[in-house]
Coordinates of C-alpha atoms in Angstrom, one line a residue:
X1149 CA 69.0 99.3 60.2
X1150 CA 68.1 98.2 57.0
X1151 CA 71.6 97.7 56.2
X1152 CA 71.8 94.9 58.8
X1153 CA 68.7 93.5 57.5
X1154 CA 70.1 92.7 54.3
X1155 CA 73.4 91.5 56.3
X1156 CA 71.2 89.2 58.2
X1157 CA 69.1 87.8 55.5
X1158 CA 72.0 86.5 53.2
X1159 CA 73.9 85.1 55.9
X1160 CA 70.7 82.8 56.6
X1161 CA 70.4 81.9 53.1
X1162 CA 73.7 81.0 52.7
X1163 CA 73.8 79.1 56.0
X1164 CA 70.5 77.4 54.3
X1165 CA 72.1 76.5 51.8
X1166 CA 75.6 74.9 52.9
X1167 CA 73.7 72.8 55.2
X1168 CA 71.3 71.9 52.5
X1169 CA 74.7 70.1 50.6
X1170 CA 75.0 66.9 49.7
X1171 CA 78.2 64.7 50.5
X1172 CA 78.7 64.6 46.5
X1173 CA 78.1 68.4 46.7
X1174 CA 80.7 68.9 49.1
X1175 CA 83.0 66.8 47.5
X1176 CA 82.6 68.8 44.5
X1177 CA 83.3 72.2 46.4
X1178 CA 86.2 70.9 48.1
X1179 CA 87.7 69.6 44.3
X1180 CA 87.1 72.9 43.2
X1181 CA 88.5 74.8 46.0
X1182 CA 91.4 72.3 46.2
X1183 CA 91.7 73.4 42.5
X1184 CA 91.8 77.3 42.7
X1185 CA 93.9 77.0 45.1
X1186 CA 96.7 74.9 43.3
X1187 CA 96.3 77.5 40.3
X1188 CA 96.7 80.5 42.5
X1189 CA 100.0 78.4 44.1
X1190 CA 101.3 77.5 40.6
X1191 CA 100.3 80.9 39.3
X1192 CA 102.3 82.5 42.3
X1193 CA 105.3 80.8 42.1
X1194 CA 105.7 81.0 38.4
X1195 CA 105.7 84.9 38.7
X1196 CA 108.8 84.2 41.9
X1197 CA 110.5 82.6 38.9
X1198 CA 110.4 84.7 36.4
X1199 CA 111.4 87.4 38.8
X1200 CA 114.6 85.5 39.9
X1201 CA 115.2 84.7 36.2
X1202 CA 115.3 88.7 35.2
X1203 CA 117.2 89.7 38.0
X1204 CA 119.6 86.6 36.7
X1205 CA 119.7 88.1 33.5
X1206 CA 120.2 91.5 34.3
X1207 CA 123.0 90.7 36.8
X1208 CA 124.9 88.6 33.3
X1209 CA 123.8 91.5 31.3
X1210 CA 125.9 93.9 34.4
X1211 CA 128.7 91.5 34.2
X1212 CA 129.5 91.4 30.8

């Protein structure tokens, strides 16, 4: 019970508090959201790179 409690009281405060935002404020989350997301894309796809580049490599390195 107490468990749900807890639950319950940070899912007000947190409802509190995204309706308390701003326009600017929410502009400002959505920037930074917007921004950890295009790192985590970048990020991503950098690593399916380098992955196809070592298999590339190691296929020349079979080949030779």
């Amino acid at each position: 019970m107490e468990q749900t409690n807890v639950t319950a009281s940070y899912l007000v405060s947190f409802f509190t508090f995204l309706t308390g935002l701003s326009v600017n404020e929410w502009v400002a989350v959505g920037g930074l959201v917007i921004g950890v997301a295009t790192f985590l894309t970048n990020f991503w796809f950098k690593r399916e790179h380098l992955k196809i580049a070592r298999q590339q490599v190691e296929t020349a390195g079979e080949n030779t």
